[in-house]
Short mmCIF file of C-alpha atoms and ligand atoms in Angstrom, two decimals:
data_model
loop_
_atom_site.label_atom_id
_atom_site.label_comp_id
_atom_site.label_asym_id
_atom_site.label_seq_id
_atom_site.Cartn_x
_atom_site.Cartn_y
_atom_site.Cartn_z
CA UNK A 2 -46.59 -23.12 -3.44
CA UNK A 3 -45.68 -25.27 -0.50
CA UNK A 4 -42.43 -23.70 0.56
CA UNK A 5 -40.83 -20.33 1.07
CA UNK A 6 -39.43 -19.01 -2.19
CA UNK A 7 -36.16 -17.17 -2.58
CA UNK A 8 -36.21 -14.07 -4.76
CA UNK A 9 -35.37 -15.22 -8.30
CA UNK A 10 -32.43 -12.77 -8.31
CA UNK A 11 -31.04 -14.44 -5.19
CA UNK A 12 -31.51 -17.98 -6.47
CA UNK A 13 -29.54 -16.96 -9.58
CA UNK A 14 -26.55 -15.39 -7.77
CA UNK A 15 -23.15 -16.81 -8.72
CA UNK A 16 -21.14 -17.95 -5.67
CA UNK A 17 -18.23 -15.84 -4.42
CA UNK A 18 -15.23 -18.17 -4.57
CA UNK A 19 -12.60 -17.24 -1.98
CA UNK A 20 -8.92 -17.79 -2.70
CA UNK A 21 -7.57 -21.16 -1.55
CA UNK A 22 -6.26 -21.33 2.03
CA UNK A 23 -3.45 -23.59 3.21
CA UNK A 24 -4.46 -26.77 5.03
CA UNK A 25 -3.67 -26.59 8.73
CA UNK A 26 -0.01 -27.47 9.19
CA UNK A 27 0.82 -27.38 5.48
CA UNK A 28 3.56 -25.02 4.35
CA UNK A 29 2.26 -22.88 1.51
CA UNK A 30 2.50 -19.35 0.22
CA UNK A 31 -0.97 -17.86 -0.17
CA UNK A 32 -0.98 -15.91 -3.43
CA UNK A 33 -4.70 -16.48 -3.96
CA UNK A 34 -6.45 -13.46 -2.40
CA UNK A 35 -4.36 -10.37 -3.21
CA UNK A 36 -3.55 -9.94 0.46
CA UNK A 37 -0.68 -7.95 1.85
CA UNK A 38 2.14 -10.40 2.66
CA UNK A 39 3.43 -8.28 5.57
CA UNK A 40 2.09 -8.76 9.11
CA UNK A 41 0.49 -5.71 10.76
CA UNK A 42 2.76 -3.00 12.14
CA UNK A 43 3.36 -2.95 15.88
CA UNK A 44 1.58 0.40 16.16
CA UNK A 45 -1.50 -1.08 14.50
CA UNK A 46 -1.52 -4.17 16.71
CA UNK A 47 -1.21 -1.88 19.75
CA UNK A 48 -4.23 0.15 18.63
CA UNK A 49 -6.27 -3.05 18.25
CA UNK A 50 -5.13 -4.32 21.66
CA UNK A 51 -6.04 -0.98 23.27
CA UNK A 52 -9.53 -1.25 21.84
CA UNK A 53 -10.07 -4.81 23.06
CA UNK A 54 -11.27 -3.74 26.51
CA UNK A 55 -14.17 -1.77 25.03
CA UNK A 56 -15.79 -4.41 22.86
CA UNK A 57 -18.81 -4.56 25.15
CA UNK A 58 -19.67 -1.13 23.68
CA UNK A 59 -21.03 -0.39 20.24
CA UNK A 60 -18.59 1.30 17.90
CA UNK A 61 -18.89 4.94 16.88
CA UNK A 62 -21.71 4.58 14.36
CA UNK A 63 -20.34 7.28 12.05
CA UNK A 64 -16.68 6.27 12.47
CA UNK A 65 -16.05 9.95 13.08
CA UNK A 66 -12.34 9.87 13.78
CA UNK A 67 -11.66 7.50 10.88
CA UNK A 68 -13.83 9.47 8.48
CA UNK A 69 -12.01 12.67 9.38
CA UNK A 70 -8.62 10.98 9.09
CA UNK A 71 -9.50 9.63 5.63
CA UNK A 72 -10.79 13.02 4.49
CA UNK A 73 -7.64 14.76 5.72
CA UNK A 74 -5.43 12.12 4.12
CA UNK A 75 -7.13 12.48 0.73
CA UNK A 76 -7.96 16.19 0.91
CA UNK A 77 -11.72 15.65 0.54
CA UNK A 78 -14.81 16.79 2.44
CA UNK A 79 -15.50 14.42 5.38
CA UNK A 80 -19.24 14.73 4.64
CA UNK A 81 -18.51 12.80 1.43
CA UNK A 82 -16.71 9.87 3.07
CA UNK A 83 -18.82 6.78 3.89
CA UNK A 84 -17.12 3.86 5.62
CA UNK A 85 -18.33 0.28 5.61
CA UNK A 86 -17.55 -3.33 6.39
CA UNK A 87 -15.09 -3.67 3.52
CA UNK A 88 -15.49 -1.85 0.23
CA UNK A 89 -17.53 -4.77 -1.11
CA UNK A 90 -20.20 -3.87 1.47
CA UNK A 91 -19.89 -0.21 0.53
CA UNK A 92 -20.47 -1.12 -3.12
CA UNK A 93 -23.67 -2.90 -2.09
CA UNK A 94 -24.76 0.24 -0.27
CA UNK A 95 -23.96 2.45 -3.27
CA UNK A 96 -26.11 0.24 -5.50
CA UNK A 97 -28.90 0.07 -2.91
CA UNK A 98 -28.91 3.86 -2.79
CA UNK A 99 -29.35 4.42 -6.54
CA UNK A 100 -30.78 1.27 -8.20
CA UNK A 101 -34.41 0.25 -8.46
CA UNK A 102 -35.51 -3.17 -9.72
CA UNK A 103 -34.72 -3.55 -13.39
CA UNK A 104 -32.21 -0.69 -13.56
CA UNK A 105 -29.05 -1.53 -15.43
CA UNK A 106 -25.51 -1.60 -14.07
CA UNK A 107 -22.75 -1.75 -16.67
CA UNK A 108 -19.52 -3.39 -15.62
CA UNK A 109 -16.48 -5.01 -17.27
CA UNK A 110 -16.07 -8.76 -17.48
CA UNK A 111 -13.95 -10.52 -16.49
CA UNK A 112 -13.56 -8.36 -13.44
CA UNK A 113 -14.09 -8.52 -9.69
CA UNK A 114 -16.33 -11.47 -8.93
CA UNK A 115 -18.27 -9.51 -6.32
CA UNK A 116 -19.83 -7.31 -9.04
CA UNK A 117 -22.42 -9.70 -10.49
CA UNK A 118 -23.36 -10.69 -6.95
CA UNK A 119 -23.76 -7.10 -5.73
CA UNK A 120 -25.77 -6.15 -8.81
CA UNK A 121 -28.01 -9.21 -8.45
CA UNK A 122 -28.69 -8.51 -4.77
CA UNK A 123 -29.61 -4.92 -5.66
CA UNK A 124 -32.28 -6.33 -8.01
CA UNK A 125 -30.60 -4.55 -10.92
CA UNK A 126 -29.78 -5.99 -14.32
CA UNK A 127 -26.12 -6.80 -15.01
CA UNK A 128 -24.76 -5.56 -18.33
CA UNK A 129 -21.34 -7.14 -18.75
CA UNK A 130 -18.91 -5.66 -21.26
CA UNK A 131 -16.03 -7.94 -22.33
CA UNK A 132 -12.43 -6.84 -21.76
CA UNK A 133 -10.13 -6.15 -24.70
CA UNK A 134 -7.79 -8.93 -25.84
CA UNK A 135 -5.01 -7.52 -23.66
CA UNK A 136 -7.05 -7.60 -20.45
CA UNK A 137 -8.02 -3.91 -20.40
CA UNK A 138 -11.40 -2.34 -19.75
CA UNK A 139 -13.07 -1.51 -23.07
CA UNK A 140 -14.32 1.96 -22.18
CA UNK A 141 -15.80 2.87 -25.59
CA UNK A 142 -17.82 -0.38 -25.51
CA UNK A 143 -18.91 0.38 -21.95
CA UNK A 144 -20.07 3.87 -22.93
CA UNK A 145 -21.93 2.34 -25.88
CA UNK A 146 -23.69 -0.12 -23.52
CA UNK A 147 -25.42 2.72 -21.65
CA UNK A 148 -29.21 2.89 -22.17
CA UNK A 149 -32.10 4.86 -20.63
CA UNK A 150 -32.17 2.27 -17.85
CA UNK A 151 -28.48 2.55 -16.91
CA UNK A 152 -27.98 3.96 -13.43
CA UNK A 153 -24.40 2.91 -12.70
CA UNK A 154 -21.15 2.11 -14.53
CA UNK A 155 -18.62 0.19 -12.45
CA UNK A 156 -14.97 0.61 -13.43
CA UNK A 157 -12.39 -1.57 -11.72
CA UNK A 158 -9.04 0.19 -11.97
CA UNK A 159 -6.62 -1.54 -11.84
CA UNK A 160 -8.81 -4.39 -13.02
CA UNK A 161 -9.01 -7.45 -10.81
CA UNK A 162 -7.95 -10.03 -11.98
CA UNK A 163 -6.14 -8.86 -15.14
CA UNK A 164 -4.11 -5.91 -13.78
CA UNK A 165 -4.17 -2.93 -16.17
CA UNK A 166 -5.35 0.49 -14.94
CA UNK A 167 -7.74 2.81 -16.77
CA UNK A 168 -5.91 5.68 -18.49
CA UNK A 169 -6.82 9.31 -17.81
CA UNK A 170 -7.64 10.09 -21.45
CA UNK A 171 -9.97 7.13 -22.00
CA UNK A 172 -11.77 7.84 -18.73
CA UNK A 173 -12.35 11.48 -19.74
CA UNK A 174 -13.85 10.28 -23.02
CA UNK A 175 -16.20 7.91 -21.23
CA UNK A 176 -17.27 10.59 -18.75
CA UNK A 177 -17.91 13.04 -21.57
CA UNK A 178 -20.00 10.44 -23.40
CA UNK A 179 -22.32 9.26 -20.61
CA UNK A 180 -25.28 11.22 -19.20
CA UNK A 181 -24.60 13.26 -16.04
CA UNK A 182 -27.20 11.30 -14.09
CA UNK A 183 -25.36 8.00 -14.54
CA UNK A 184 -23.18 7.22 -11.54
CA UNK A 185 -19.63 6.18 -12.46
CA UNK A 186 -18.01 4.17 -9.68
CA UNK A 187 -14.22 3.89 -9.74
CA UNK A 188 -13.26 0.86 -7.69
CA UNK A 189 -9.71 1.78 -6.71
CA UNK A 190 -8.96 -1.12 -4.37
CA UNK A 191 -5.37 -1.26 -5.66
CA UNK A 192 -4.74 2.43 -6.31
CA UNK A 193 -1.68 2.55 -4.04
CA UNK A 194 0.12 0.07 -6.32
CA UNK A 195 -0.38 2.10 -9.52
CA UNK A 196 2.82 3.46 -11.09
CA UNK A 197 1.69 4.15 -14.68
CA UNK A 198 1.93 7.94 -15.18
CA UNK A 199 -0.89 7.75 -17.76
CA UNK A 200 -3.31 6.13 -15.30
CA UNK A 201 -6.40 8.11 -14.32
CA UNK A 202 -6.11 10.14 -11.10
CA UNK A 203 -9.34 9.17 -9.36
CA UNK A 204 -9.29 12.02 -6.85
CA UNK A 205 -8.81 14.65 -9.57
CA UNK A 206 -11.60 13.10 -11.63
CA UNK A 207 -13.83 13.00 -8.56
CA UNK A 208 -13.15 16.68 -7.88
CA UNK A 209 -14.26 17.62 -11.40
CA UNK A 210 -17.24 15.27 -11.87
CA UNK A 211 -20.22 15.16 -9.50
CA UNK A 212 -21.38 11.78 -10.88
CA UNK A 213 -18.14 10.01 -9.90
CA UNK A 214 -17.79 7.97 -6.72
CA UNK A 215 -14.53 6.40 -5.54
CA UNK A 216 -14.34 3.11 -3.67
CA UNK A 217 -11.25 2.39 -1.63
CA UNK A 218 -10.21 -0.19 0.93
CA UNK A 219 -7.83 -0.84 3.80
CA UNK A 220 -7.67 -4.53 2.78
CA UNK A 221 -4.83 -4.44 0.28
CA UNK A 222 -2.09 -1.78 0.55
CA UNK A 223 -2.93 -1.10 4.20
CA UNK A 224 -2.90 -4.79 5.12
CA UNK A 225 -6.17 -4.92 7.09
CA UNK A 226 -8.12 -7.48 5.03
CA UNK A 227 -9.05 -9.37 8.18
CA UNK A 228 -10.66 -6.37 9.85
CA UNK A 229 -12.96 -5.34 6.97
CA UNK A 230 -12.80 -1.59 6.37
CA UNK A 231 -13.52 0.19 3.12
CA UNK A 232 -15.08 3.48 2.12
CA UNK A 233 -16.68 5.52 -0.62
CA UNK A 234 -15.86 9.11 -1.52
CA UNK A 235 -18.89 10.86 -2.99
CA UNK A 236 -20.62 14.22 -3.14
CA UNK A 237 -22.22 14.86 0.31
CA UNK A 238 -25.77 14.47 -1.08
CA UNK A 239 -24.98 11.03 -2.50
CA UNK A 240 -22.92 10.13 0.57
CA UNK A 241 -25.95 10.82 2.77
CA UNK A 242 -27.99 8.39 0.67
CA UNK A 243 -25.28 5.72 0.84
CA UNK A 244 -25.05 6.21 4.61
CA UNK A 245 -28.84 5.92 4.92
CA UNK A 246 -28.86 2.38 3.49
CA UNK A 247 -25.67 1.23 5.29
CA UNK A 248 -25.72 -1.36 8.06
CA UNK A 249 -25.74 0.55 11.36
CA UNK A 250 -22.44 0.15 13.25
CA UNK A 251 -21.03 -1.62 10.19
CA UNK A 252 -17.36 -0.98 11.00
CA UNK A 253 -16.20 -2.47 14.32
CA UNK A 254 -14.36 -0.24 16.77
CA UNK A 255 -11.24 -2.42 16.44
CA UNK A 256 -11.32 -1.92 12.69
CA UNK A 257 -11.81 1.84 13.08
CA UNK A 258 -8.86 2.09 15.49
CA UNK A 259 -6.63 -0.04 13.27
CA UNK A 260 -7.50 1.99 10.18
CA UNK A 261 -6.75 5.29 11.94
CA UNK A 262 -3.43 3.88 13.17
CA UNK A 263 -2.66 2.69 9.63
CA UNK A 264 -3.27 6.12 8.15
CA UNK A 265 -0.88 7.53 10.78
CA UNK A 266 1.70 4.95 9.65
CA UNK A 267 1.03 5.39 5.97
CA UNK A 268 4.62 6.29 5.09
CA UNK A 269 5.87 3.05 6.60
CA UNK A 270 3.10 1.11 4.87
CA UNK A 271 3.73 2.74 1.49
CA UNK A 272 7.36 1.59 1.70
CA UNK A 273 5.96 -1.95 1.90
CA UNK A 274 3.73 -1.23 -1.08
CA UNK A 275 6.82 -0.12 -2.99
CA UNK A 276 8.50 -3.44 -2.15
CA UNK A 277 5.48 -5.28 -3.59
CA UNK A 278 5.60 -3.07 -6.71
CA UNK A 279 9.26 -4.03 -7.20
CA UNK A 280 8.47 -7.70 -6.67
CA UNK A 281 5.66 -7.38 -9.22
CA UNK A 282 8.18 -6.10 -11.77
CA UNK A 283 10.42 -9.09 -11.04
CA UNK A 284 7.53 -11.55 -11.42
CA UNK A 285 6.37 -9.97 -14.69
CA UNK A 286 9.89 -9.84 -16.10
CA UNK A 287 10.55 -13.45 -15.08
CA UNK A 288 7.37 -14.68 -16.73
CA UNK A 289 7.98 -12.70 -19.89
CA UNK A 290 11.55 -13.98 -20.11
CA UNK A 291 10.01 -17.48 -20.11
CA UNK A 292 7.82 -16.50 -23.06
CA UNK A 293 4.53 -15.87 -21.23
CA UNK A 294 2.17 -13.25 -22.64
CA UNK A 295 1.03 -11.41 -19.51
CA UNK A 296 -0.84 -8.11 -19.36
CA UNK A 297 0.76 -5.12 -17.66
CA UNK A 298 -0.17 -5.01 -13.99
CA UNK A 299 -0.68 -1.89 -11.88
CA UNK A 300 -1.92 -3.94 -8.91
CA UNK A 301 -0.49 -6.51 -6.48
CA UNK A 302 -1.14 -9.47 -8.77
CA UNK A 303 -0.42 -10.71 -12.27
CA UNK A 304 -2.68 -12.54 -14.71
CA UNK A 305 -1.79 -15.65 -16.68
CA UNK A 306 -4.30 -16.06 -19.53
CA UNK A 307 -4.19 -19.86 -19.47
CA UNK A 308 -7.66 -20.58 -20.86
CA UNK A 309 -8.60 -24.24 -20.38
CA UNK A 310 -5.41 -24.97 -18.50
CA UNK A 311 -6.06 -22.60 -15.60
CA UNK A 312 -7.08 -25.33 -13.14
CA UNK A 313 -4.16 -27.56 -14.15
CA UNK A 314 -1.71 -24.72 -13.52
CA UNK A 315 -3.26 -23.94 -10.13
CA UNK A 316 -3.01 -27.61 -9.16
CA UNK A 317 0.64 -27.79 -10.10
CA UNK A 318 1.37 -24.57 -8.32
CA UNK A 319 -0.35 -25.81 -5.15
CA UNK A 320 1.74 -28.99 -5.22
CA UNK A 321 4.82 -26.76 -5.35
CA UNK A 322 3.58 -24.88 -2.27
CA UNK A 323 2.07 -21.79 -3.89
CA UNK A 324 -1.68 -21.24 -3.76
CA UNK A 325 -2.99 -19.15 -6.68
CA UNK A 326 -6.49 -18.20 -7.84
CA UNK A 327 -7.70 -20.00 -10.98
CA UNK A 328 -10.73 -18.87 -12.97
CA UNK A 329 -11.77 -22.03 -14.82
CA UNK A 330 -11.50 -21.73 -18.58
CA UNK A 331 -10.02 -18.26 -18.37
CA UNK A 332 -6.79 -17.75 -16.47
CA UNK A 333 -4.91 -17.66 -13.20
CA UNK A 334 -4.36 -14.69 -10.93
CA UNK A 335 -1.19 -14.73 -8.88
CA UNK A 336 -0.86 -12.26 -6.04
CA UNK A 337 2.53 -10.70 -5.46
CA UNK A 338 3.84 -11.60 -2.03
CA UNK A 339 7.04 -13.03 -0.63
CA UNK A 340 10.25 -13.15 -2.69
CA UNK A 341 10.48 -16.92 -2.09
CA UNK A 342 6.94 -17.32 -3.39
CA UNK A 343 7.83 -15.52 -6.63
CA UNK A 344 10.82 -17.85 -7.04
CA UNK A 345 8.64 -20.93 -6.60
CA UNK A 346 5.94 -19.57 -8.91
CA UNK A 347 8.52 -18.86 -11.61
CA UNK A 348 9.79 -22.43 -11.28
CA UNK A 349 6.29 -23.81 -11.78
CA UNK A 350 5.68 -21.45 -14.71
CA UNK A 351 8.98 -22.47 -16.33
CA UNK A 352 8.04 -26.15 -16.24
CA UNK A 353 4.46 -25.62 -17.41
CA UNK A 354 3.93 -26.15 -21.16
CA UNK A 355 2.80 -22.95 -22.86
C1 PLP B 415 -10.08 -6.72 -2.83
C2 PLP B 415 -11.01 -5.85 -3.60
C3 PLP B 415 -11.87 -4.99 -2.95
C4 PLP B 415 -11.81 -4.81 -1.47
O1 PLP B 415 -12.69 -5.53 -0.79
P1 PLP B 415 -12.87 -5.32 0.77
O2 PLP B 415 -14.29 -5.68 0.94
O3 PLP B 415 -12.60 -3.89 1.10
O4 PLP B 415 -11.90 -6.24 1.42
C5 PLP B 415 -12.69 -4.17 -3.69
N1 PLP B 415 -12.65 -4.19 -5.03
C6 PLP B 415 -11.82 -5.00 -5.68
C7 PLP B 415 -11.78 -4.95 -7.16
C8 PLP B 415 -10.99 -5.86 -5.00
O5 PLP B 415 -10.18 -6.67 -5.66
#
C-alpha cells in the first residue's frame, strides 16, 4: 500500500446532512433542523455574557453545577448524569463504553441520521429495523432482531423524523423480551414536546430498569442548539464508563452556564414549548384538512411521506421562503416554528399535487 488507509468502517460512513440554511440576506423561515424558533431568554444571554471574561480558563471538567442542577430537576442521582458536547456526542460515548468491534446495535430506520454514523464509528454492526407503515417504531421486530452479539438497542422517542412516540405498554414488552445485559438507550431529544398520555415515561422506566439509559439535550426545547449540551442518565456504574471515554472538558463553560440558567428558567421555556405544541396541532390539522396522510407527531416537527417527490416539495417550499428537510425518496420533515412559517408551509402544501 502506498498511502494511509482509512478504517473501512470510516470510509463507509454515510454523511450527516445538516438542514438547509438561508443564504445571507435571503428572507426564509428555517424549518429544516428542528430548532427552537424563539431567541434565548435575557437571563440566559446574561449568563453567557458573564462567562465570557473567563474563557481563557478551562471549563469545569465534570460540569458539577450543571450535573447537579440536571439531577435535581429530574430527581435522579447526580452520579448517573453524564454531560457532553450535544447528546449526539454523548451517544458516541455510550457506544464507545459498551461496544467492541463486531457487536451489534439495533436501531429503527428511518430514524435519526446520526445513528448509523455513531454505530459505524464505534466499529459496531448496524442492525436497522424498518418502521411500521404509519411511521412508528416496530418494537416487536426490534426485539426479534436481538442476537447474542447485540449490545445496544437505540429507541428514538419521539422518532426523528416521523414524529410518533413509543407507548409505555410496547416498551415494557420489549424490555421484558430482551436480555438484561443489552443496553436500551431511549433518545428523548424531544421529550418536552410529548403530550400523548400513553407515551412511555422514560424516567419511570429508567428507575425500574438498570439496563436503560436516557439521552436528553438542551438543543430543542431549551433552545441551546448553538451551544452544544446534552447528557445521559444512567446507573452510576455505567455513567462512570461513559465518563471515562468522554472528551475531557467536552462542554464549554459558556454552555454549562447557559444550561444552568435555562434550567432555572424552565417554567418560562416550557411555556414556549407549549406554544410550539399548539402550533404543531395547527400544522397537522391544516395538512390533514388538505387531505395529507401525516403521522401523529409528539415532537416539534411533522413528517410528510412524499416518497419520490420529497426533493420537489422541498424545492417548492424553499422558493416560497420556507426551508424544510427532505430525505430523498422518502419524505420531508418540517419543523414547527413561527406562525407565519406554518401559514406559508400550508400554502405550499395546498398547491402541491398529492
Ligand atoms: C436533535 C436530536 C438530538 C440532539 O442532538 P444534540 O447533539 O444534543 O444537539 C439527539 N437525538 C435526536 C433524535 C435528535 O433529533
